[in-house]
Amino acid sequence: MRAREPRSGDYWPGCDDARRAGTAPIYSGEPGYRDEMDGDSDGIACEPYY
């Protein structure tokens, strides 16, 4: 669960930054999503790894 929803203008240099901000995971089409942050190309960037 996210601490906050992505907001217009969000840009994260990397997933660690998005996680610290509480916006991860980020889904395709949401502010802050970039293909470079979606390692497995499933439309979900910065998803948790277990």
Short mmCIF file of C-alpha atoms in Angstrom, two decimals:
data_model
loop_
_atom_site.label_atom_id
_atom_site.label_comp_id
_atom_site.label_asym_id
_atom_site.label_seq_id
_atom_site.Cartn_x
_atom_site.Cartn_y
_atom_site.Cartn_z
CA MET A 1 0.00 0.00 0.00
CA ARG A 2 1.25 3.48 -0.85
CA ALA A 3 1.62 6.28 1.66
CA ARG A 4 0.46 8.74 -1.00
CA GLU A 5 -0.90 8.58 -4.53
CA PRO A 6 1.31 9.81 -7.38
CA ARG A 7 0.77 13.49 -8.16
CA SER A 8 1.11 15.52 -11.31
CA GLY A 9 4.72 16.59 -11.73
CA ASP A 10 6.19 13.65 -9.81
CA TYR A 11 9.58 12.63 -11.12
CA TRP A 12 11.85 10.21 -9.32
CA PRO A 13 15.50 9.64 -10.28
CA GLY A 14 15.11 6.03 -9.16
CA CYS A 15 12.91 3.59 -7.31
CA ASP A 16 14.58 4.17 -3.95
CA ASP A 17 13.46 7.81 -4.18
CA ALA A 18 9.91 6.83 -5.12
CA ARG A 19 9.78 4.36 -2.25
CA ARG A 20 11.05 6.96 0.24
CA ALA A 21 8.35 9.36 -0.97
CA GLY A 22 5.72 6.65 -0.45
CA THR A 23 4.52 6.56 -4.06
CA ALA A 24 5.75 3.10 -5.05
CA PRO A 25 4.65 1.03 -6.81
CA ILE A 26 3.87 3.31 -9.75
CA TYR A 27 1.57 1.99 -12.47
CA SER A 28 1.82 2.77 -16.18
CA GLY A 29 -0.06 5.98 -16.95
CA GLU A 30 0.41 7.44 -13.47
CA PRO A 31 2.59 10.49 -12.81
CA GLY A 32 6.18 9.48 -12.15
CA TYR A 33 6.03 6.23 -14.13
CA ARG A 34 8.92 5.66 -16.55
CA ASP A 35 9.79 2.57 -18.55
CA GLU A 36 13.35 2.77 -17.18
CA MET A 37 11.99 2.11 -13.69
CA ASP A 38 9.96 -0.94 -14.77
CA GLY A 39 12.60 -3.66 -14.80
CA ASP A 40 10.34 -6.48 -15.98
CA SER A 41 8.17 -4.38 -18.36
CA ASP A 42 4.89 -5.40 -16.72
CA GLY A 43 3.51 -1.86 -16.38
CA ILE A 44 4.43 -1.56 -12.70
CA ALA A 45 7.52 0.44 -11.77
CA CYS A 46 9.24 0.15 -8.41
CA GLU A 47 7.27 -2.85 -7.31
CA PRO A 48 8.34 -4.54 -4.10
CA TYR A 49 10.58 -7.56 -4.29
CA TYR A 50 10.13 -10.40 -1.84
#
